[in-house]
PDB file of C-alpha atoms in Angstrom:
ATOM      1  CA  MET A  23       0.000   0.000   0.000  1.00 90.00           C
ATOM      2  CA  ILE A  24       1.242   3.454  -0.975  1.00 94.00           C
ATOM      3  CA  GLN A  25      -0.096   6.462   0.935  1.00 95.00           C
ATOM      4  CA  TRP A  26       0.190  10.207   0.324  1.00 94.00           C
ATOM      5  CA  THR A  27      -0.999  13.527   1.731  1.00 92.00           C
ATOM      6  CA  PRO A  28      -3.334  15.713  -0.366  1.00 90.00           C
ATOM      7  CA  PRO A  29      -1.900  18.687  -2.268  1.00 90.00           C
ATOM      8  CA  THR A  30      -2.719  22.338  -1.621  1.00 84.00           C
ATOM      9  CA  VAL A  31      -4.905  23.812  -4.387  1.00 81.00           C
ATOM     10  CA  GLN A  32      -6.598  27.146  -5.027  1.00 76.00           C
ATOM     11  CA  ASP A  33     -10.061  27.555  -3.580  1.00 76.00           C
ATOM     12  CA  GLY A  34     -12.822  26.425  -5.886  1.00 73.00           C
ATOM     13  CA  PHE A  35     -10.708  24.071  -7.975  1.00 86.00           C
ATOM     14  CA  THR A  36     -11.005  20.305  -7.822  1.00 89.00           C
ATOM     15  CA  TYR A  37      -8.342  17.802  -8.722  1.00 92.00           C
ATOM     16  CA  SER A  38      -7.780  14.106  -9.394  1.00 94.00           C
ATOM     17  CA  TYR A  39      -4.870  11.699  -9.257  1.00 95.00           C
ATOM     18  CA  SER A  40      -3.009   9.655 -11.831  1.00 96.00           C
ATOM     19  CA  ILE A  41      -1.384   6.478 -10.527  1.00 96.00           C
ATOM     20  CA  ILE A  42       1.774   5.431 -12.385  1.00 96.00           C
ATOM     21  CA  LEU A  43       3.974   2.387 -11.793  1.00 96.00           C
ATOM     22  CA  ASP A  44       7.252   2.029 -13.682  1.00 96.00           C
ATOM     23  CA  ASP A  45       6.136   4.663 -16.223  1.00 94.00           C
ATOM     24  CA  LYS A  46       2.869   2.823 -16.899  1.00 95.00           C
ATOM     25  CA  THR A  47      -0.409   4.531 -16.012  1.00 94.00           C
ATOM     26  CA  ILE A  48      -2.362   2.221 -13.720  1.00 93.00           C
ATOM     27  CA  PHE A  49      -5.322   4.503 -13.046  1.00 94.00           C
ATOM     28  CA  HIS A  50      -6.351   7.913 -14.363  1.00 90.00           C
ATOM     29  CA  SER A  51      -8.659  10.455 -12.723  1.00 91.00           C
ATOM     30  CA  LEU A  52      -8.682   8.882  -9.275  1.00 93.00           C
ATOM     31  CA  THR A  53     -10.985  10.852  -6.960  1.00 93.00           C
ATOM     32  CA  ASP A  54      -9.458  13.581  -4.815  1.00 91.00           C
ATOM     33  CA  THR A  55     -10.752  11.878  -1.670  1.00 91.00           C
ATOM     34  CA  ALA A  56      -8.263   9.036  -2.177  1.00 94.00           C
ATOM     35  CA  SER A  57      -5.041   9.040  -0.190  1.00 93.00           C
ATOM     36  CA  SER A  58      -3.654   5.559  -0.899  1.00 95.00           C
ATOM     37  CA  TRP A  59      -3.343   2.841  -3.523  1.00 94.00           C
ATOM     38  CA  VAL A  60      -2.973  -0.905  -3.045  1.00 94.00           C
ATOM     39  CA  PHE A  61      -1.044  -3.053  -5.538  1.00 92.00           C
ATOM     40  CA  THR A  62      -1.963  -6.743  -5.438  1.00 85.00           C
ATOM     41  CA  THR A  63      -0.087  -8.371  -8.337  1.00 85.00           C
ATOM     42  CA  LEU A  64       3.509  -7.333  -7.724  1.00 90.00           C
ATOM     43  CA  ASN A  65       6.422  -9.743  -7.892  1.00 88.00           C
ATOM     44  CA  GLU A  66       8.389 -10.640  -4.798  1.00 88.00           C
ATOM     45  CA  GLY A  67      11.861  -9.119  -4.420  1.00 91.00           C
ATOM     46  CA  GLN A  68      11.413  -6.642  -7.283  1.00 95.00           C
ATOM     47  CA  THR A  69      12.102  -2.899  -7.257  1.00 97.00           C
ATOM     48  CA  TYR A  70       9.333  -0.589  -8.487  1.00 97.00           C
ATOM     49  CA  THR A  71       9.010   3.167  -9.039  1.00 97.00           C
ATOM     50  CA  PHE A  72       5.661   4.625  -8.013  1.00 96.00           C
ATOM     51  CA  LYS A  73       4.445   8.065  -9.044  1.00 96.00           C
ATOM     52  CA  VAL A  74       1.257   9.875  -8.065  1.00 96.00           C
ATOM     53  CA  ILE A  75       0.301  13.024  -9.990  1.00 95.00           C
ATOM     54  CA  ALA A  76      -2.319  15.441  -8.703  1.00 94.00           C
ATOM     55  CA  ASN A  77      -3.983  17.251 -11.645  1.00 92.00           C
ATOM     56  CA  SER A  78      -6.030  20.374 -10.866  1.00 91.00           C
ATOM     57  CA  ASP A  79      -8.888  21.672 -12.999  1.00 87.00           C
ATOM     58  CA  ASN A  80      -6.951  24.921 -13.450  1.00 86.00           C
ATOM     59  CA  GLY A  81      -4.207  23.041 -15.293  1.00 87.00           C
ATOM     60  CA  ALA A  82      -1.728  22.944 -12.448  1.00 89.00           C
ATOM     61  CA  SER A  83      -0.206  19.658 -11.367  1.00 91.00           C
ATOM     62  CA  THR A  84       2.179  18.295  -8.777  1.00 92.00           C
ATOM     63  CA  GLU A  85       3.729  14.884  -8.394  1.00 93.00           C
ATOM     64  CA  GLU A  86       5.590  12.707  -5.943  1.00 94.00           C
ATOM     65  CA  THR A  87       7.765   9.685  -6.710  1.00 96.00           C
ATOM     66  CA  ILE A  88       8.925   6.862  -4.483  1.00 96.00           C
ATOM     67  CA  THR A  89      10.964   3.740  -5.167  1.00 97.00           C
ATOM     68  CA  PHE A  90      10.397   0.557  -3.173  1.00 96.00           C
ATOM     69  CA  THR A  91      11.349  -3.100  -3.240  1.00 96.00           C
ATOM     70  CA  THR A  92       8.822  -5.796  -2.383  1.00 92.00           C
ATOM     71  CA  ILE A  93       9.771  -8.302   0.288  1.00 89.00           C
ATOM     72  CA  VAL A  94      10.510 -11.951  -0.443  1.00 88.00           C
ATOM     73  CA  HIS A  95       8.265 -14.359   1.450  1.00 87.00           C
ATOM     74  CA  PRO A  96       9.477 -17.864   2.320  1.00 90.00           C
ATOM     75  CA  ASN A  97       8.339 -20.744   0.158  1.00 91.00           C
ATOM     76  CA  LEU A  98       6.423 -23.833   1.144  1.00 94.00           C
ATOM     77  CA  SER A  99       8.701 -26.559   2.435  1.00 94.00           C
ATOM     78  CA  ASP A 100       9.608 -29.285  -0.022  1.00 95.00           C
ATOM     79  CA  PHE A 101       7.798 -32.612   0.133  1.00 96.00           C
ATOM     80  CA  ASP A 102       8.392 -36.122  -1.203  1.00 96.00           C
ATOM     81  CA  ILE A 103       5.927 -38.300  -3.117  1.00 96.00           C
ATOM     82  CA  MET A 104       5.960 -42.087  -2.848  1.00 93.00           C
ATOM     83  CA  VAL A 105       4.073 -44.849  -4.621  1.00 90.00           C
ATOM     84  CA  ASP A 106       3.005 -46.725  -1.519  1.00 82.00           C
ATOM     85  CA  SER A 107       1.531 -49.668  -3.424  1.00 79.00           C
ATOM     86  CA  PHE A 108       0.043 -50.460  -6.802  1.00 83.00           C
ATOM     87  CA  THR A 109      -1.582 -53.275  -8.751  1.00 83.00           C
ATOM     88  CA  ASN A 110      -2.603 -53.611 -12.380  1.00 87.00           C
ATOM     89  CA  THR A 111      -5.584 -51.261 -11.894  1.00 92.00           C
ATOM     90  CA  THR A 112      -4.937 -49.324  -8.652  1.00 92.00           C
ATOM     91  CA  ALA A 113      -2.229 -47.236  -6.997  1.00 93.00           C
ATOM     92  CA  ASN A 114      -1.912 -45.627  -3.591  1.00 92.00           C
ATOM     93  CA  ILE A 115       0.190 -42.466  -3.443  1.00 95.00           C
ATOM     94  CA  THR A 116       1.478 -40.928  -0.226  1.00 94.00           C
ATOM     95  CA  TRP A 117       3.522 -37.801   0.409  1.00 96.00           C
ATOM     96  CA  THR A 118       5.228 -36.014   3.247  1.00 96.00           C
ATOM     97  CA  PRO A 119       3.437 -32.854   4.415  1.00 94.00           C
ATOM     98  CA  SER A 120       4.470 -29.428   3.188  1.00 95.00           C
ATOM     99  CA  THR A 121       4.589 -26.585   5.711  1.00 93.00           C
ATOM    100  CA  TYR A 122       4.846 -22.794   5.796  1.00 92.00           C
ATOM    101  CA  PRO A 123       6.636 -20.804   8.555  1.00 89.00           C
ATOM    102  CA  ASN A 124       4.368 -19.441  11.289  1.00 82.00           C
ATOM    103  CA  HIS A 125       1.276 -20.613   9.415  1.00 77.00           C
ATOM    104  CA  THR A 126      -1.352 -22.273  11.584  1.00 71.00           C
ATOM    105  CA  SER A 127      -3.848 -23.169   8.841  1.00 76.00           C
ATOM    106  CA  SER A 128      -3.433 -26.504   7.088  1.00 84.00           C
ATOM    107  CA  ILE A 129      -1.811 -26.769   3.692  1.00 92.00           C
ATOM    108  CA  ASN A 130      -4.138 -28.343   1.128  1.00 93.00           C
ATOM    109  CA  TYR A 131      -3.316 -30.348  -1.975  1.00 95.00           C
ATOM    110  CA  ASP A 132      -4.562 -30.774  -5.526  1.00 95.00           C
ATOM    111  CA  ILE A 133      -4.023 -34.135  -7.239  1.00 96.00           C
ATOM    112  CA  TYR A 134      -3.449 -34.587 -10.972  1.00 97.00           C
ATOM    113  CA  LEU A 135      -3.144 -37.808 -12.966  1.00 97.00           C
ATOM    114  CA  ASN A 136      -1.667 -37.405 -16.448  1.00 97.00           C
ATOM    115  CA  GLY A 137      -2.601 -33.718 -16.342  1.00 95.00           C
ATOM    116  CA  LYS A 138      -6.214 -34.210 -15.228  1.00 95.00           C
ATOM    117  CA  GLN A 139      -7.253 -32.963 -11.794  1.00 94.00           C
ATOM    118  CA  GLN A 140      -8.661 -35.786  -9.690  1.00 93.00           C
ATOM    119  CA  ASN A 141     -10.148 -33.921  -6.730  1.00 86.00           C
ATOM    120  CA  PRO A 142     -12.969 -31.424  -7.421  1.00 83.00           C
ATOM    121  CA  LYS A 143     -11.679 -27.872  -7.783  1.00 73.00           C
ATOM    122  CA  LEU A 144     -13.580 -26.709  -4.712  1.00 71.00           C
ATOM    123  CA  SER A 145     -12.735 -29.785  -2.647  1.00 82.00           C
ATOM    124  CA  ALA A 146      -9.068 -29.597  -1.712  1.00 82.00           C
ATOM    125  CA  ILE A 147      -7.365 -32.517   0.017  1.00 90.00           C
ATOM    126  CA  TYR A 148      -5.867 -31.990   3.468  1.00 91.00           C
ATOM    127  CA  GLY A 149      -4.508 -35.511   3.979  1.00 92.00           C
ATOM    128  CA  THR A 150      -1.267 -36.968   2.640  1.00 94.00           C
ATOM    129  CA  ASN A 151      -2.438 -39.943   0.600  1.00 93.00           C
ATOM    130  CA  TYR A 152      -4.634 -40.624  -2.411  1.00 95.00           C
ATOM    131  CA  ASN A 153      -5.860 -43.871  -3.963  1.00 94.00           C
ATOM    132  CA  PHE A 154      -6.269 -44.191  -7.737  1.00 96.00           C
ATOM    133  CA  THR A 155      -8.637 -46.821  -9.130  1.00 95.00           C
ATOM    134  CA  ASP A 156      -9.762 -48.016 -12.573  1.00 96.00           C
ATOM    135  CA  LEU A 157      -6.262 -47.691 -14.019  1.00 96.00           C
ATOM    136  CA  THR A 158      -5.130 -49.499 -17.151  1.00 96.00           C
ATOM    137  CA  PRO A 159      -2.750 -52.462 -16.695  1.00 93.00           C
ATOM    138  CA  ASN A 160       0.879 -52.093 -17.798  1.00 93.00           C
ATOM    139  CA  THR A 161       0.522 -48.335 -18.325  1.00 96.00           C
ATOM    140  CA  GLU A 162       2.754 -45.466 -17.212  1.00 97.00           C
ATOM    141  CA  TYR A 163       1.122 -42.665 -15.240  1.00 98.00           C
ATOM    142  CA  ILE A 164       2.369 -39.274 -14.048  1.00 98.00           C
ATOM    143  CA  VAL A 165       1.052 -38.016 -10.717  1.00 98.00           C
ATOM    144  CA  LYS A 166       1.424 -34.326  -9.877  1.00 98.00           C
ATOM    145  CA  ILE A 167       0.634 -33.027  -6.414  1.00 97.00           C
ATOM    146  CA  ILE A 168       0.315 -29.288  -5.805  1.00 96.00           C
ATOM    147  CA  ALA A 169       0.621 -28.019  -2.241  1.00 96.00           C
ATOM    148  CA  ASN A 170      -1.375 -24.832  -1.657  1.00 93.00           C
ATOM    149  CA  LYS A 171      -1.238 -22.151   1.014  1.00 91.00           C
ATOM    150  CA  THR A 172      -4.453 -20.273   0.312  1.00 85.00           C
ATOM    151  CA  VAL A 173      -5.205 -18.690   3.686  1.00 85.00           C
ATOM    152  CA  GLY A 174      -3.599 -15.332   4.458  1.00 78.00           C
ATOM    153  CA  HIS A 175      -0.975 -13.423   2.511  1.00 76.00           C
ATOM    154  CA  PRO A 176       0.901 -14.444   0.467  1.00 82.00           C
ATOM    155  CA  VAL A 177      -0.666 -17.287  -1.518  1.00 84.00           C
ATOM    156  CA  LYS A 178       1.972 -19.956  -2.161  1.00 91.00           C
ATOM    157  CA  THR A 179       2.044 -23.157  -4.222  1.00 93.00           C
ATOM    158  CA  LEU A 180       4.585 -25.922  -4.769  1.00 96.00           C
ATOM    159  CA  SER A 181       4.248 -28.918  -7.095  1.00 97.00           C
ATOM    160  CA  ARG A 182       6.037 -32.252  -7.311  1.00 97.00           C
ATOM    161  CA  GLU A 183       5.653 -35.213  -9.703  1.00 98.00           C
ATOM    162  CA  ILE A 184       6.221 -38.952  -9.684  1.00 97.00           C
ATOM    163  CA  ARG A 185       5.869 -41.646 -12.362  1.00 96.00           C
ATOM    164  CA  PHE A 186       4.806 -45.248 -11.995  1.00 95.00           C
ATOM    165  CA  THR A 187       3.747 -48.096 -14.255  1.00 94.00           C
ATOM    166  CA  THR A 188       0.862 -50.360 -13.317  1.00 93.00           C
ATOM    167  CA  GLU A 189       1.390 -54.089 -13.299  1.00 87.00           C
ATOM    168  CA  LYS A 190       0.483 -56.357 -16.132  1.00 89.00           C
ATOM    169  CA  SER A 191      -2.649 -58.462 -15.943  1.00 89.00           C
ATOM    170  CA  TYR A 192      -1.807 -61.936 -14.674  1.00 91.00           C
ATOM    171  CA  GLN A 193      -3.604 -65.234 -14.738  1.00 91.00           C
ATOM    172  CA  THR A 194      -4.770 -66.929 -11.562  1.00 92.00           C
ATOM    173  CA  HIS A 195      -2.852 -70.120 -10.816  1.00 95.00           C
ATOM    174  CA  PRO A 196      -5.138 -73.129 -11.360  1.00 95.00           C
ATOM    175  CA  THR A 197      -4.143 -74.910  -8.141  1.00 96.00           C
ATOM    176  CA  LEU A 198      -1.571 -73.032  -6.062  1.00 97.00           C
ATOM    177  CA  THR A 199      -2.841 -70.766  -3.274  1.00 98.00           C
ATOM    178  CA  VAL A 200      -1.440 -69.194  -0.133  1.00 98.00           C
ATOM    179  CA  THR A 201      -2.803 -71.097   2.836  1.00 98.00           C
ATOM    180  CA  GLU A 202      -1.297 -68.797   5.450  1.00 97.00           C
ATOM    181  CA  ALA A 203       0.684 -65.545   5.587  1.00 97.00           C
ATOM    182  CA  VAL A 204       1.823 -64.880   9.151  1.00 97.00           C
ATOM    183  CA  LEU A 205       3.609 -61.786  10.421  1.00 97.00           C
ATOM    184  CA  TYR A 206       5.241 -62.762  13.701  1.00 97.00           C
ATOM    185  CA  THR A 207       5.111 -60.122  16.410  1.00 97.00           C
ATOM    186  CA  PRO A 208       8.253 -58.533  17.906  1.00 96.00           C
ATOM    187  CA  SER A 209       7.566 -60.473  21.125  1.00 96.00           C
ATOM    188  CA  SER A 210       7.528 -63.857  19.364  1.00 96.00           C
ATOM    189  CA  GLN A 211      10.045 -66.452  20.525  1.00 95.00           C
ATOM    190  CA  TYR A 212      10.842 -67.457  16.950  1.00 95.00           C
ATOM    191  CA  PHE A 213      10.868 -65.465  13.702  1.00 96.00           C
ATOM    192  CA  SER A 214      10.032 -62.145  15.411  1.00 97.00           C
ATOM    193  CA  ASN A 215       9.386 -59.323  12.914  1.00 96.00           C
ATOM    194  CA  GLN A 216       9.420 -61.825  10.040  1.00 97.00           C
ATOM    195  CA  LEU A 217       6.761 -62.979   7.598  1.00 97.00           C
ATOM    196  CA  LYS A 218       6.130 -66.584   6.605  1.00 97.00           C
ATOM    197  CA  ILE A 219       4.090 -67.300   3.483  1.00 98.00           C
ATOM    198  CA  LYS A 220       2.905 -70.904   3.215  1.00 98.00           C
ATOM    199  CA  PHE A 221       1.608 -72.358  -0.053  1.00 98.00           C
ATOM    200  CA  SER A 222      -0.818 -75.172  -0.776  1.00 98.00           C
ATOM    201  CA  ASP A 223       1.701 -77.167  -2.810  1.00 97.00           C
ATOM    202  CA  SER A 224       5.395 -77.492  -3.548  1.00 97.00           C
ATOM    203  CA  ILE A 225       7.105 -74.374  -4.910  1.00 97.00           C
ATOM    204  CA  SER A 226      10.361 -76.071  -5.896  1.00 95.00           C
ATOM    205  CA  ALA A 227       9.634 -75.657  -9.628  1.00 94.00           C
ATOM    206  CA  ILE A 228       8.410 -72.074  -9.297  1.00 96.00           C
ATOM    207  CA  ASP A 229      10.337 -68.850  -9.947  1.00 96.00           C
ATOM    208  CA  PHE A 230       9.392 -65.882  -7.770  1.00 96.00           C
ATOM    209  CA  ASP A 231       9.373 -62.695  -9.841  1.00 94.00           C
ATOM    210  CA  LYS A 232       7.974 -60.387  -7.169  1.00 92.00           C
ATOM    211  CA  VAL A 233       6.873 -60.562  -3.546  1.00 95.00           C
ATOM    212  CA  SER A 234       4.807 -57.616  -2.298  1.00 91.00           C
ATOM    213  CA  ILE A 235       3.492 -57.315   1.248  1.00 90.00           C
ATOM    214  CA  GLY A 236       1.790 -54.242   2.617  1.00 82.00           C
ATOM    215  CA  GLY A 237       3.182 -52.163  -0.229  1.00 77.00           C
ATOM    216  CA  ILE A 238       6.756 -53.322   0.478  1.00 88.00           C
ATOM    217  CA  ILE A 239       8.668 -55.260  -2.164  1.00 89.00           C
ATOM    218  CA  ILE A 240      10.744 -58.106  -0.703  1.00 92.00           C
ATOM    219  CA  ASN A 241      13.870 -58.938  -2.677  1.00 89.00           C
ATOM    220  CA  ASN A 242      15.580 -61.237  -0.190  1.00 91.00           C
ATOM    221  CA  PHE A 243      13.848 -64.217   1.384  1.00 95.00           C
ATOM    222  CA  MET A 244      14.476 -67.843   2.270  1.00 96.00           C
ATOM    223  CA  THR A 245      12.752 -70.524   0.213  1.00 96.00           C
ATOM    224  CA  TYR A 246      11.510 -73.851   1.581  1.00 97.00           C
ATOM    225  CA  SER A 247       9.592 -76.692  -0.075  1.00 97.00           C
ATOM    226  CA  THR A 248       6.175 -75.104   0.469  1.00 98.00           C
ATOM    227  CA  ALA A 249       6.951 -71.714   2.025  1.00 98.00           C
ATOM    228  CA  ILE A 250       9.070 -68.604   1.906  1.00 98.00           C
ATOM    229  CA  MET A 251      10.334 -66.610   4.898  1.00 97.00           C
ATOM    230  CA  SER A 252      11.295 -62.947   4.884  1.00 96.00           C
ATOM    231  CA  ASN A 253      14.249 -61.382   6.633  1.00 95.00           C
ATOM    232  CA  THR A 254      13.621 -59.336   9.788  1.00 96.00           C
ATOM    233  CA  PHE A 255      11.618 -56.154   9.207  1.00 96.00           C
ATOM    234  CA  SER A 256      12.368 -52.800  10.750  1.00 95.00           C
ATOM    235  CA  SER A 257       9.744 -51.394  13.109  1.00 94.00           C
ATOM    236  CA  GLU A 258       8.697 -48.917  10.427  1.00 92.00           C
ATOM    237  CA  ASN A 259       8.123 -51.598   7.800  1.00 92.00           C
ATOM    238  CA  TYR A 260       6.474 -53.905  10.325  1.00 94.00           C
ATOM    239  CA  ASN A 261       3.876 -51.244  11.129  1.00 92.00           C
ATOM    240  CA  LYS A 262       3.425 -50.451   7.466  1.00 88.00           C
ATOM    241  CA  ILE A 263       2.598 -54.095   6.756  1.00 92.00           C
ATOM    242  CA  LEU A 264       0.088 -54.145   9.611  1.00 90.00           C
ATOM    243  CA  PHE A 265      -1.596 -51.035   8.255  1.00 85.00           C
ATOM    244  CA  ASN A 266      -1.899 -52.437   4.727  1.00 84.00           C
ATOM    245  CA  ASN A 267      -2.075 -56.170   5.334  1.00 87.00           C
ATOM    246  CA  ALA A 268      -2.657 -57.331   1.757  1.00 89.00           C
ATOM    247  CA  GLY A 269       0.027 -59.051  -0.257  1.00 92.00           C
ATOM    248  CA  TYR A 270       0.716 -60.985  -3.433  1.00 93.00           C
ATOM    249  CA  VAL A 271       3.419 -62.909  -5.244  1.00 96.00           C
ATOM    250  CA  ILE A 272       4.150 -62.918  -8.960  1.00 94.00           C
ATOM    251  CA  ILE A 273       5.390 -66.363  -9.959  1.00 97.00           C
ATOM    252  CA  THR A 274       6.369 -68.132 -13.158  1.00 97.00           C
ATOM    253  CA  GLU A 275       5.764 -71.824 -13.715  1.00 96.00           C
ATOM    254  CA  ASN A 276       6.307 -73.653 -17.012  1.00 94.00           C
ATOM    255  CA  GLY A 277       6.692 -70.329 -18.818  1.00 94.00           C
ATOM    256  CA  ILE A 278       3.368 -68.915 -17.563  1.00 95.00           C
ATOM    257  CA  THR A 279       3.241 -66.011 -15.102  1.00 94.00           C
ATOM    258  CA  TYR A 280       0.631 -65.972 -12.334  1.00 95.00           C
ATOM    259  CA  LYS A 281      -0.408 -63.677  -9.516  1.00 94.00           C
ATOM    260  CA  VAL A 282      -1.321 -65.198  -6.156  1.00 96.00           C
ATOM    261  CA  LYS A 283      -2.948 -62.899  -3.590  1.00 93.00           C
ATOM    262  CA  PHE A 284      -3.170 -63.311   0.170  1.00 96.00           C
ATOM    263  CA  ASP A 285      -4.041 -61.503   3.402  1.00 95.00           C
ATOM    264  CA  ILE A 286      -1.559 -61.159   6.243  1.00 96.00           C
ATOM    265  CA  VAL A 287      -2.359 -62.045   9.852  1.00 96.00           C
ATOM    266  CA  GLU A 288      -0.326 -61.173  12.936  1.00 96.00           C
ATOM    267  CA  LYS A 289       0.581 -63.911  15.395  1.00 96.00           C
ATOM    268  CA  THR A 290       2.807 -64.535  18.401  1.00 97.00           C
ATOM    269  CA  ASN A 291       4.577 -67.850  18.951  1.00 94.00           C
TER     270      ASN A 291
END
């Protein structure tokens, strides 16, 4: 906001103001009752020259000029996006929260998938996860999340993107199933913080292409005649598996790839 004091003019004459910013007339014939002007679309950290000219009806004029530099406000804090889990037709995206210094109102988020906004324009998301459904198998998607500070001055936004490819569509194995998937508690005497997946038949002739539990991909595990056993999970991953207790394995047998799903249960031994 720029403020000024009114000029002294001869009795009986009226006057008006011209508002000029960087040699560009912003407003002409502003009423003589005005004593300030508010600029709302200036750039942060930029120097401007403001001029106000008082023009009297008798042809006289007077002007004042001031130069100022707008302040630079802090930006929203950076945030990370993660593909928490995905299948051939779904994906769950999570992200760390973005914050703004000394700002008590929540930051909200807009979600885009391949350039199309997913949440209604007037229904911002305040959480830090979003689930996509009805996706196409074996297809790459780009997720963009925009963090918004819309309450108070200034308005701030920050966007981040992540790519993922949905799984292929797999056949269901004609006979093999998971009979039990047990996550042993930290207090268990044996196999604490480990997961045992037991199958209905021998897996000696099967190749494991992927093991996913609770959104976590397991690359290292021990294989037995009818079961596989994970290594010990960290507390963070253990809790993540409990929160999202669905899993699956992608296996290949005799040149055919299958997907076998299962649910995870927690037990103590």
